[in-house]
């Protein structure tokens, strides 16, 4: 009888090799899925380039709307404060009789009464300028906080946070035989992590 090529020969338990047996064709490779943790420096650089990119790399997409809401909200508030500052600055210099003609900042807005005192206009101008500058600092801090959050979480991502993080200690006394007639008491401390 002529053996046909491609027909499997019977395999007995003694000559069975599991490494050569596969249910997939030879051209398909199967890789084991091992979770890789992102490089913290790469996450930091990404988060500094585009706010929220580090959170996406860390698989914390839920933080991205918080980041953009915080930075966007503070930016919008600083634009409003800057607009109010410009209005009160124009009103202050327009109503001040000691202002030179080349030092004008546009017309006085309609919502600011012409009968306002110069001191009240100066205080409002300074208030909006100081508040705007403070909000600029908060925008920078929130941008930095976004990058720090992504960097720290990339470092802490590989830590085990499963439910079985226990620390158990047990004290017990164990007598040790000193000689045939006496034993010495000892204390044993067992710590299980």
JSON list of N, CA and C in Angstrom, two decimals, residues 101-164:
[
{"chain": "A", "resi": 101, "resn": "UNK", "atom": "N", "xyz": [-4.08, 113.36, 25.08]},
{"chain": "A", "resi": 101, "resn": "UNK", "atom": "CA", "xyz": [-4.94, 112.97, 23.96]},
{"chain": "A", "resi": 101, "resn": "UNK", "atom": "C", "xyz": [-4.47, 111.69, 23.27]},
{"chain": "A", "resi": 102, "resn": "UNK", "atom": "N", "xyz": [-3.19, 111.43, 23.27]},
{"chain": "A", "resi": 102, "resn": "UNK", "atom": "CA", "xyz": [-2.70, 110.22, 22.60]},
{"chain": "A", "resi": 102, "resn": "UNK", "atom": "C", "xyz": [-2.77, 108.98, 23.51]},
{"chain": "A", "resi": 103, "resn": "UNK", "atom": "N", "xyz": [-3.38, 109.09, 24.68]},
{"chain": "A", "resi": 103, "resn": "UNK", "atom": "CA", "xyz": [-3.45, 107.99, 25.65]},
{"chain": "A", "resi": 103, "resn": "UNK", "atom": "C", "xyz": [-4.89, 107.50, 25.80]},
{"chain": "A", "resi": 104, "resn": "UNK", "atom": "N", "xyz": [-5.67, 107.54, 24.75]},
{"chain": "A", "resi": 104, "resn": "UNK", "atom": "CA", "xyz": [-7.06, 107.11, 24.79]},
{"chain": "A", "resi": 104, "resn": "UNK", "atom": "C", "xyz": [-7.15, 105.65, 24.38]},
{"chain": "A", "resi": 105, "resn": "UNK", "atom": "N", "xyz": [-8.11, 104.91, 24.97]},
{"chain": "A", "resi": 105, "resn": "UNK", "atom": "CA", "xyz": [-8.28, 103.48, 24.71]},
{"chain": "A", "resi": 105, "resn": "UNK", "atom": "C", "xyz": [-9.64, 103.17, 24.11]},
{"chain": "A", "resi": 106, "resn": "UNK", "atom": "N", "xyz": [-10.21, 104.07, 23.36]},
{"chain": "A", "resi": 106, "resn": "UNK", "atom": "CA", "xyz": [-11.51, 103.85, 22.74]},
{"chain": "A", "resi": 106, "resn": "UNK", "atom": "C", "xyz": [-12.61, 104.55, 23.52]},
{"chain": "A", "resi": 107, "resn": "UNK", "atom": "N", "xyz": [-13.84, 104.42, 23.03]},
{"chain": "A", "resi": 107, "resn": "UNK", "atom": "CA", "xyz": [-14.96, 105.10, 23.68]},
{"chain": "A", "resi": 107, "resn": "UNK", "atom": "C", "xyz": [-15.34, 104.42, 24.99]},
{"chain": "A", "resi": 108, "resn": "UNK", "atom": "N", "xyz": [-15.98, 105.20, 25.84]},
{"chain": "A", "resi": 108, "resn": "UNK", "atom": "CA", "xyz": [-16.49, 104.67, 27.10]},
{"chain": "A", "resi": 108, "resn": "UNK", "atom": "C", "xyz": [-17.71, 103.81, 26.82]},
{"chain": "A", "resi": 109, "resn": "UNK", "atom": "N", "xyz": [-17.77, 102.57, 27.34]},
{"chain": "A", "resi": 109, "resn": "UNK", "atom": "CA", "xyz": [-18.94, 101.72, 27.10]},
{"chain": "A", "resi": 109, "resn": "UNK", "atom": "C", "xyz": [-20.21, 102.33, 27.68]},
{"chain": "A", "resi": 110, "resn": "UNK", "atom": "N", "xyz": [-21.36, 101.96, 27.09]},
{"chain": "A", "resi": 110, "resn": "UNK", "atom": "CA", "xyz": [-22.64, 102.52, 27.49]},
{"chain": "A", "resi": 110, "resn": "UNK", "atom": "C", "xyz": [-23.07, 102.08, 28.89]},
{"chain": "A", "resi": 111, "resn": "UNK", "atom": "N", "xyz": [-22.65, 100.91, 29.33]},
{"chain": "A", "resi": 111, "resn": "UNK", "atom": "CA", "xyz": [-23.11, 100.42, 30.63]},
{"chain": "A", "resi": 111, "resn": "UNK", "atom": "C", "xyz": [-22.39, 101.08, 31.80]},
{"chain": "A", "resi": 112, "resn": "UNK", "atom": "N", "xyz": [-21.32, 101.83, 31.53]},
{"chain": "A", "resi": 112, "resn": "UNK", "atom": "CA", "xyz": [-20.62, 102.55, 32.59]},
{"chain": "A", "resi": 112, "resn": "UNK", "atom": "C", "xyz": [-21.15, 103.98, 32.59]},
{"chain": "A", "resi": 113, "resn": "UNK", "atom": "N", "xyz": [-21.76, 104.43, 33.69]},
{"chain": "A", "resi": 113, "resn": "UNK", "atom": "CA", "xyz": [-22.32, 105.79, 33.72]},
{"chain": "A", "resi": 113, "resn": "UNK", "atom": "C", "xyz": [-21.23, 106.86, 33.65]},
{"chain": "A", "resi": 114, "resn": "UNK", "atom": "N", "xyz": [-21.55, 107.96, 32.98]},
{"chain": "A", "resi": 114, "resn": "UNK", "atom": "CA", "xyz": [-20.61, 109.07, 32.85]},
{"chain": "A", "resi": 114, "resn": "UNK", "atom": "C", "xyz": [-20.36, 109.77, 34.18]},
{"chain": "A", "resi": 115, "resn": "UNK", "atom": "N", "xyz": [-21.29, 109.60, 35.11]},
{"chain": "A", "resi": 115, "resn": "UNK", "atom": "CA", "xyz": [-21.17, 110.28, 36.39]},
{"chain": "A", "resi": 115, "resn": "UNK", "atom": "C", "xyz": [-20.35, 109.50, 37.42]},
{"chain": "A", "resi": 116, "resn": "UNK", "atom": "N", "xyz": [-19.71, 108.41, 37.00]},
{"chain": "A", "resi": 116, "resn": "UNK", "atom": "CA", "xyz": [-18.90, 107.62, 37.94]},
{"chain": "A", "resi": 116, "resn": "UNK", "atom": "C", "xyz": [-17.67, 108.40, 38.38]},
{"chain": "A", "resi": 117, "resn": "UNK", "atom": "N", "xyz": [-17.27, 108.17, 39.60]},
{"chain": "A", "resi": 117, "resn": "UNK", "atom": "CA", "xyz": [-16.07, 108.85, 40.09]},
{"chain": "A", "resi": 117, "resn": "UNK", "atom": "C", "xyz": [-14.82, 108.18, 39.54]},
{"chain": "A", "resi": 118, "resn": "UNK", "atom": "N", "xyz": [-13.78, 108.96, 39.42]},
{"chain": "A", "resi": 118, "resn": "UNK", "atom": "CA", "xyz": [-12.52, 108.41, 38.91]},
{"chain": "A", "resi": 118, "resn": "UNK", "atom": "C", "xyz": [-11.96, 107.34, 39.84]},
{"chain": "A", "resi": 119, "resn": "UNK", "atom": "N", "xyz": [-12.15, 107.51, 41.12]},
{"chain": "A", "resi": 119, "resn": "UNK", "atom": "CA", "xyz": [-11.63, 106.52, 42.09]},
{"chain": "A", "resi": 119, "resn": "UNK", "atom": "C", "xyz": [-12.35, 105.18, 41.92]},
{"chain": "A", "resi": 120, "resn": "UNK", "atom": "N", "xyz": [-13.69, 105.21, 41.71]},
{"chain": "A", "resi": 120, "resn": "UNK", "atom": "CA", "xyz": [-14.44, 103.97, 41.51]},
{"chain": "A", "resi": 120, "resn": "UNK", "atom": "C", "xyz": [-14.03, 103.30, 40.20]},
{"chain": "A", "resi": 121, "resn": "UNK", "atom": "N", "xyz": [-13.81, 104.09, 39.16]},
{"chain": "A", "resi": 121, "resn": "UNK", "atom": "CA", "xyz": [-13.36, 103.52, 37.88]},
{"chain": "A", "resi": 121, "resn": "UNK", "atom": "C", "xyz": [-11.96, 102.93, 38.00]},
{"chain": "A", "resi": 122, "resn": "UNK", "atom": "N", "xyz": [-11.09, 103.60, 38.73]},
{"chain": "A", "resi": 122, "resn": "UNK", "atom": "CA", "xyz": [-9.73, 103.08, 38.92]},
{"chain": "A", "resi": 122, "resn": "UNK", "atom": "C", "xyz": [-9.75, 101.78, 39.71]},
{"chain": "A", "resi": 123, "resn": "UNK", "atom": "N", "xyz": [-10.58, 101.71, 40.76]},
{"chain": "A", "resi": 123, "resn": "UNK", "atom": "CA", "xyz": [-10.68, 100.49, 41.56]},
{"chain": "A", "resi": 123, "resn": "UNK", "atom": "C", "xyz": [-11.25, 99.33, 40.74]},
{"chain": "A", "resi": 124, "resn": "UNK", "atom": "N", "xyz": [-12.27, 99.59, 39.93]},
{"chain": "A", "resi": 124, "resn": "UNK", "atom": "CA", "xyz": [-12.83, 98.53, 39.08]},
{"chain": "A", "resi": 124, "resn": "UNK", "atom": "C", "xyz": [-11.82, 98.08, 38.03]},
{"chain": "A", "resi": 125, "resn": "UNK", "atom": "N", "xyz": [-11.10, 99.04, 37.43]},
{"chain": "A", "resi": 125, "resn": "UNK", "atom": "CA", "xyz": [-10.07, 98.69, 36.45]},
{"chain": "A", "resi": 125, "resn": "UNK", "atom": "C", "xyz": [-9.01, 97.79, 37.08]},
{"chain": "A", "resi": 126, "resn": "UNK", "atom": "N", "xyz": [-8.53, 98.16, 38.25]},
{"chain": "A", "resi": 126, "resn": "UNK", "atom": "CA", "xyz": [-7.49, 97.37, 38.93]},
{"chain": "A", "resi": 126, "resn": "UNK", "atom": "C", "xyz": [-8.03, 96.00, 39.37]},
{"chain": "A", "resi": 127, "resn": "UNK", "atom": "N", "xyz": [-9.30, 95.97, 39.81]},
{"chain": "A", "resi": 127, "resn": "UNK", "atom": "CA", "xyz": [-9.89, 94.70, 40.22]},
{"chain": "A", "resi": 127, "resn": "UNK", "atom": "C", "xyz": [-9.94, 93.72, 39.05]},
{"chain": "A", "resi": 128, "resn": "UNK", "atom": "N", "xyz": [-10.43, 94.16, 37.89]},
{"chain": "A", "resi": 128, "resn": "UNK", "atom": "CA", "xyz": [-10.52, 93.26, 36.73]},
{"chain": "A", "resi": 128, "resn": "UNK", "atom": "C", "xyz": [-9.15, 92.87, 36.20]},
{"chain": "A", "resi": 129, "resn": "UNK", "atom": "N", "xyz": [-8.17, 93.78, 36.27]},
{"chain": "A", "resi": 129, "resn": "UNK", "atom": "CA", "xyz": [-6.83, 93.44, 35.82]},
{"chain": "A", "resi": 129, "resn": "UNK", "atom": "C", "xyz": [-6.21, 92.40, 36.74]},
{"chain": "A", "resi": 130, "resn": "UNK", "atom": "N", "xyz": [-6.34, 92.59, 38.06]},
{"chain": "A", "resi": 130, "resn": "UNK", "atom": "CA", "xyz": [-5.76, 91.64, 39.01]},
{"chain": "A", "resi": 130, "resn": "UNK", "atom": "C", "xyz": [-6.44, 90.28, 38.93]},
{"chain": "A", "resi": 131, "resn": "UNK", "atom": "N", "xyz": [-7.76, 90.28, 38.81]},
{"chain": "A", "resi": 131, "resn": "UNK", "atom": "CA", "xyz": [-8.50, 89.02, 38.70]},
{"chain": "A", "resi": 131, "resn": "UNK", "atom": "C", "xyz": [-8.13, 88.29, 37.41]},
{"chain": "A", "resi": 132, "resn": "UNK", "atom": "N", "xyz": [-7.99, 89.03, 36.29]},
{"chain": "A", "resi": 132, "resn": "UNK", "atom": "CA", "xyz": [-7.59, 88.42, 35.02]},
{"chain": "A", "resi": 132, "resn": "UNK", "atom": "C", "xyz": [-6.22, 87.78, 35.14]},
{"chain": "A", "resi": 133, "resn": "UNK", "atom": "N", "xyz": [-5.27, 88.48, 35.76]},
{"chain": "A", "resi": 133, "resn": "UNK", "atom": "CA", "xyz": [-3.92, 87.94, 35.91]},
{"chain": "A", "resi": 133, "resn": "UNK", "atom": "C", "xyz": [-3.92, 86.69, 36.79]},
{"chain": "A", "resi": 134, "resn": "UNK", "atom": "N", "xyz": [-4.75, 86.68, 37.82]},
{"chain": "A", "resi": 134, "resn": "UNK", "atom": "CA", "xyz": [-4.84, 85.51, 38.69]},
{"chain": "A", "resi": 134, "resn": "UNK", "atom": "C", "xyz": [-5.43, 84.31, 37.94]},
{"chain": "A", "resi": 135, "resn": "UNK", "atom": "N", "xyz": [-6.40, 84.56, 37.10]},
{"chain": "A", "resi": 135, "resn": "UNK", "atom": "CA", "xyz": [-7.00, 83.47, 36.32]},
{"chain": "A", "resi": 135, "resn": "UNK", "atom": "C", "xyz": [-5.99, 82.93, 35.31]},
{"chain": "A", "resi": 136, "resn": "UNK", "atom": "N", "xyz": [-5.13, 83.80, 34.75]},
{"chain": "A", "resi": 136, "resn": "UNK", "atom": "CA", "xyz": [-4.06, 83.32, 33.88]},
{"chain": "A", "resi": 136, "resn": "UNK", "atom": "C", "xyz": [-3.15, 82.33, 34.62]},
{"chain": "A", "resi": 137, "resn": "UNK", "atom": "N", "xyz": [-2.86, 82.63, 35.87]},
{"chain": "A", "resi": 137, "resn": "UNK", "atom": "CA", "xyz": [-2.04, 81.72, 36.69]},
{"chain": "A", "resi": 137, "resn": "UNK", "atom": "C", "xyz": [-2.77, 80.39, 36.88]},
{"chain": "A", "resi": 138, "resn": "UNK", "atom": "N", "xyz": [-4.10, 80.44, 37.12]},
{"chain": "A", "resi": 138, "resn": "UNK", "atom": "CA", "xyz": [-4.87, 79.22, 37.30]},
{"chain": "A", "resi": 138, "resn": "UNK", "atom": "C", "xyz": [-4.95, 78.39, 36.02]},
{"chain": "A", "resi": 139, "resn": "UNK", "atom": "N", "xyz": [-4.98, 79.04, 34.87]},
{"chain": "A", "resi": 139, "resn": "UNK", "atom": "CA", "xyz": [-4.96, 78.32, 33.59]},
{"chain": "A", "resi": 139, "resn": "UNK", "atom": "C", "xyz": [-3.64, 77.56, 33.47]},
{"chain": "A", "resi": 140, "resn": "UNK", "atom": "N", "xyz": [-2.53, 78.22, 33.78]},
{"chain": "A", "resi": 140, "resn": "UNK", "atom": "CA", "xyz": [-1.22, 77.55, 33.73]},
{"chain": "A", "resi": 140, "resn": "UNK", "atom": "C", "xyz": [-1.12, 76.41, 34.73]},
{"chain": "A", "resi": 141, "resn": "UNK", "atom": "N", "xyz": [-1.67, 76.61, 35.93]},
{"chain": "A", "resi": 141, "resn": "UNK", "atom": "CA", "xyz": [-1.63, 75.54, 36.94]},
{"chain": "A", "resi": 141, "resn": "UNK", "atom": "C", "xyz": [-2.49, 74.35, 36.53]},
{"chain": "A", "resi": 142, "resn": "UNK", "atom": "N", "xyz": [-3.65, 74.61, 35.92]},
{"chain": "A", "resi": 142, "resn": "UNK", "atom": "CA", "xyz": [-4.49, 73.49, 35.49]},
{"chain": "A", "resi": 142, "resn": "UNK", "atom": "C", "xyz": [-3.84, 72.73, 34.34]},
{"chain": "A", "resi": 143, "resn": "UNK", "atom": "N", "xyz": [-3.13, 73.43, 33.47]},
{"chain": "A", "resi": 143, "resn": "UNK", "atom": "CA", "xyz": [-2.39, 72.77, 32.40]},
{"chain": "A", "resi": 143, "resn": "UNK", "atom": "C", "xyz": [-1.29, 71.89, 32.98]},
{"chain": "A", "resi": 144, "resn": "UNK", "atom": "N", "xyz": [-0.57, 72.42, 33.98]},
{"chain": "A", "resi": 144, "resn": "UNK", "atom": "CA", "xyz": [0.48, 71.64, 34.64]},
{"chain": "A", "resi": 144, "resn": "UNK", "atom": "C", "xyz": [-0.11, 70.47, 35.42]},
{"chain": "A", "resi": 145, "resn": "UNK", "atom": "N", "xyz": [-1.25, 70.68, 36.07]},
{"chain": "A", "resi": 145, "resn": "UNK", "atom": "CA", "xyz": [-1.91, 69.62, 36.82]},
{"chain": "A", "resi": 145, "resn": "UNK", "atom": "C", "xyz": [-2.32, 68.47, 35.91]},
{"chain": "A", "resi": 146, "resn": "UNK", "atom": "N", "xyz": [-2.75, 68.79, 34.70]},
{"chain": "A", "resi": 146, "resn": "UNK", "atom": "CA", "xyz": [-3.09, 67.76, 33.71]},
{"chain": "A", "resi": 146, "resn": "UNK", "atom": "C", "xyz": [-1.88, 66.89, 33.42]},
{"chain": "A", "resi": 147, "resn": "UNK", "atom": "N", "xyz": [-0.71, 67.51, 33.21]},
{"chain": "A", "resi": 147, "resn": "UNK", "atom": "CA", "xyz": [0.50, 66.75, 32.90]},
{"chain": "A", "resi": 147, "resn": "UNK", "atom": "C", "xyz": [0.98, 65.95, 34.12]},
{"chain": "A", "resi": 148, "resn": "UNK", "atom": "N", "xyz": [0.90, 66.54, 35.30]},
{"chain": "A", "resi": 148, "resn": "UNK", "atom": "CA", "xyz": [1.35, 65.84, 36.52]},
{"chain": "A", "resi": 148, "resn": "UNK", "atom": "C", "xyz": [0.45, 64.64, 36.80]},
{"chain": "A", "resi": 149, "resn": "UNK", "atom": "N", "xyz": [-0.85, 64.80, 36.60]},
{"chain": "A", "resi": 149, "resn": "UNK", "atom": "CA", "xyz": [-1.78, 63.69, 36.82]},
{"chain": "A", "resi": 149, "resn": "UNK", "atom": "C", "xyz": [-1.46, 62.53, 35.89]},
{"chain": "A", "resi": 150, "resn": "UNK", "atom": "N", "xyz": [-1.22, 62.81, 34.62]},
{"chain": "A", "resi": 150, "resn": "UNK", "atom": "CA", "xyz": [-0.90, 61.74, 33.68]},
{"chain": "A", "resi": 150, "resn": "UNK", "atom": "C", "xyz": [0.43, 61.07, 34.02]},
{"chain": "A", "resi": 151, "resn": "UNK", "atom": "N", "xyz": [1.41, 61.85, 34.42]},
{"chain": "A", "resi": 151, "resn": "UNK", "atom": "CA", "xyz": [2.73, 61.32, 34.76]},
{"chain": "A", "resi": 151, "resn": "UNK", "atom": "C", "xyz": [2.67, 60.43, 36.00]},
{"chain": "A", "resi": 152, "resn": "UNK", "atom": "N", "xyz": [2.01, 60.88, 37.03]},
{"chain": "A", "resi": 152, "resn": "UNK", "atom": "CA", "xyz": [1.92, 60.11, 38.28]},
{"chain": "A", "resi": 152, "resn": "UNK", "atom": "C", "xyz": [1.12, 58.83, 38.05]},
{"chain": "A", "resi": 153, "resn": "UNK", "atom": "N", "xyz": [0.01, 58.91, 37.32]},
{"chain": "A", "resi": 153, "resn": "UNK", "atom": "CA", "xyz": [-0.78, 57.70, 37.09]},
{"chain": "A", "resi": 153, "resn": "UNK", "atom": "C", "xyz": [-0.01, 56.70, 36.25]},
{"chain": "A", "resi": 154, "resn": "UNK", "atom": "N", "xyz": [0.82, 57.16, 35.30]},
{"chain": "A", "resi": 154, "resn": "UNK", "atom": "CA", "xyz": [1.64, 56.23, 34.51]},
{"chain": "A", "resi": 154, "resn": "UNK", "atom": "C", "xyz": [2.63, 55.50, 35.40]},
{"chain": "A", "resi": 155, "resn": "UNK", "atom": "N", "xyz": [3.15, 56.17, 36.41]},
{"chain": "A", "resi": 155, "resn": "UNK", "atom": "CA", "xyz": [4.06, 55.50, 37.36]},
{"chain": "A", "resi": 155, "resn": "UNK", "atom": "C", "xyz": [3.30, 54.51, 38.24]},
{"chain": "A", "resi": 156, "resn": "UNK", "atom": "N", "xyz": [2.11, 54.85, 38.67]},
{"chain": "A", "resi": 156, "resn": "UNK", "atom": "CA", "xyz": [1.38, 54.02, 39.63]},
{"chain": "A", "resi": 156, "resn": "UNK", "atom": "C", "xyz": [0.52, 52.96, 38.96]},
{"chain": "A", "resi": 157, "resn": "UNK", "atom": "N", "xyz": [0.48, 52.92, 37.65]},
{"chain": "A", "resi": 157, "resn": "UNK", "atom": "CA", "xyz": [-0.41, 52.00, 36.95]},
{"chain": "A", "resi": 157, "resn": "UNK", "atom": "C", "xyz": [-0.03, 50.54, 37.17]},
{"chain": "A", "resi": 158, "resn": "UNK", "atom": "N", "xyz": [1.24, 50.26, 37.36]},
{"chain": "A", "resi": 158, "resn": "UNK", "atom": "CA", "xyz": [1.68, 48.87, 37.51]},
{"chain": "A", "resi": 158, "resn": "UNK", "atom": "C", "xyz": [1.51, 48.34, 38.92]},
{"chain": "A", "resi": 159, "resn": "UNK", "atom": "N", "xyz": [1.09, 49.17, 39.86]},
{"chain": "A", "resi": 159, "resn": "UNK", "atom": "CA", "xyz": [0.91, 48.69, 41.23]},
{"chain": "A", "resi": 159, "resn": "UNK", "atom": "C", "xyz": [-0.32, 47.81, 41.34]},
{"chain": "A", "resi": 160, "resn": "UNK", "atom": "N", "xyz": [-0.23, 46.81, 42.21]},
{"chain": "A", "resi": 160, "resn": "UNK", "atom": "CA", "xyz": [-1.34, 45.89, 42.44]},
{"chain": "A", "resi": 160, "resn": "UNK", "atom": "C", "xyz": [-2.35, 46.54, 43.37]},
{"chain": "A", "resi": 161, "resn": "UNK", "atom": "N", "xyz": [-3.57, 46.67, 42.90]},
{"chain": "A", "resi": 161, "resn": "UNK", "atom": "CA", "xyz": [-4.63, 47.25, 43.72]},
{"chain": "A", "resi": 161, "resn": "UNK", "atom": "C", "xyz": [-5.81, 46.29, 43.82]},
{"chain": "A", "resi": 162, "resn": "UNK", "atom": "N", "xyz": [-5.50, 45.00, 43.86]},
{"chain": "A", "resi": 162, "resn": "UNK", "atom": "CA", "xyz": [-6.57, 44.02, 43.96]},
{"chain": "A", "resi": 162, "resn": "UNK", "atom": "C", "xyz": [-7.16, 44.02, 45.37]},
{"chain": "A", "resi": 163, "resn": "UNK", "atom": "N", "xyz": [-8.24, 43.28, 45.55]},
{"chain": "A", "resi": 163, "resn": "UNK", "atom": "CA", "xyz": [-8.92, 43.25, 46.84]},
{"chain": "A", "resi": 163, "resn": "UNK", "atom": "C", "xyz": [-8.13, 42.50, 47.90]},
{"chain": "A", "resi": 164, "resn": "UNK", "atom": "N", "xyz": [-7.19, 41.65, 47.50]},
{"chain": "A", "resi": 164, "resn": "UNK", "atom": "CA", "xyz": [-6.46, 40.84, 48.47]},
{"chain": "A", "resi": 164, "resn": "UNK", "atom": "C", "xyz": [-5.10, 41.49, 48.78]}
]
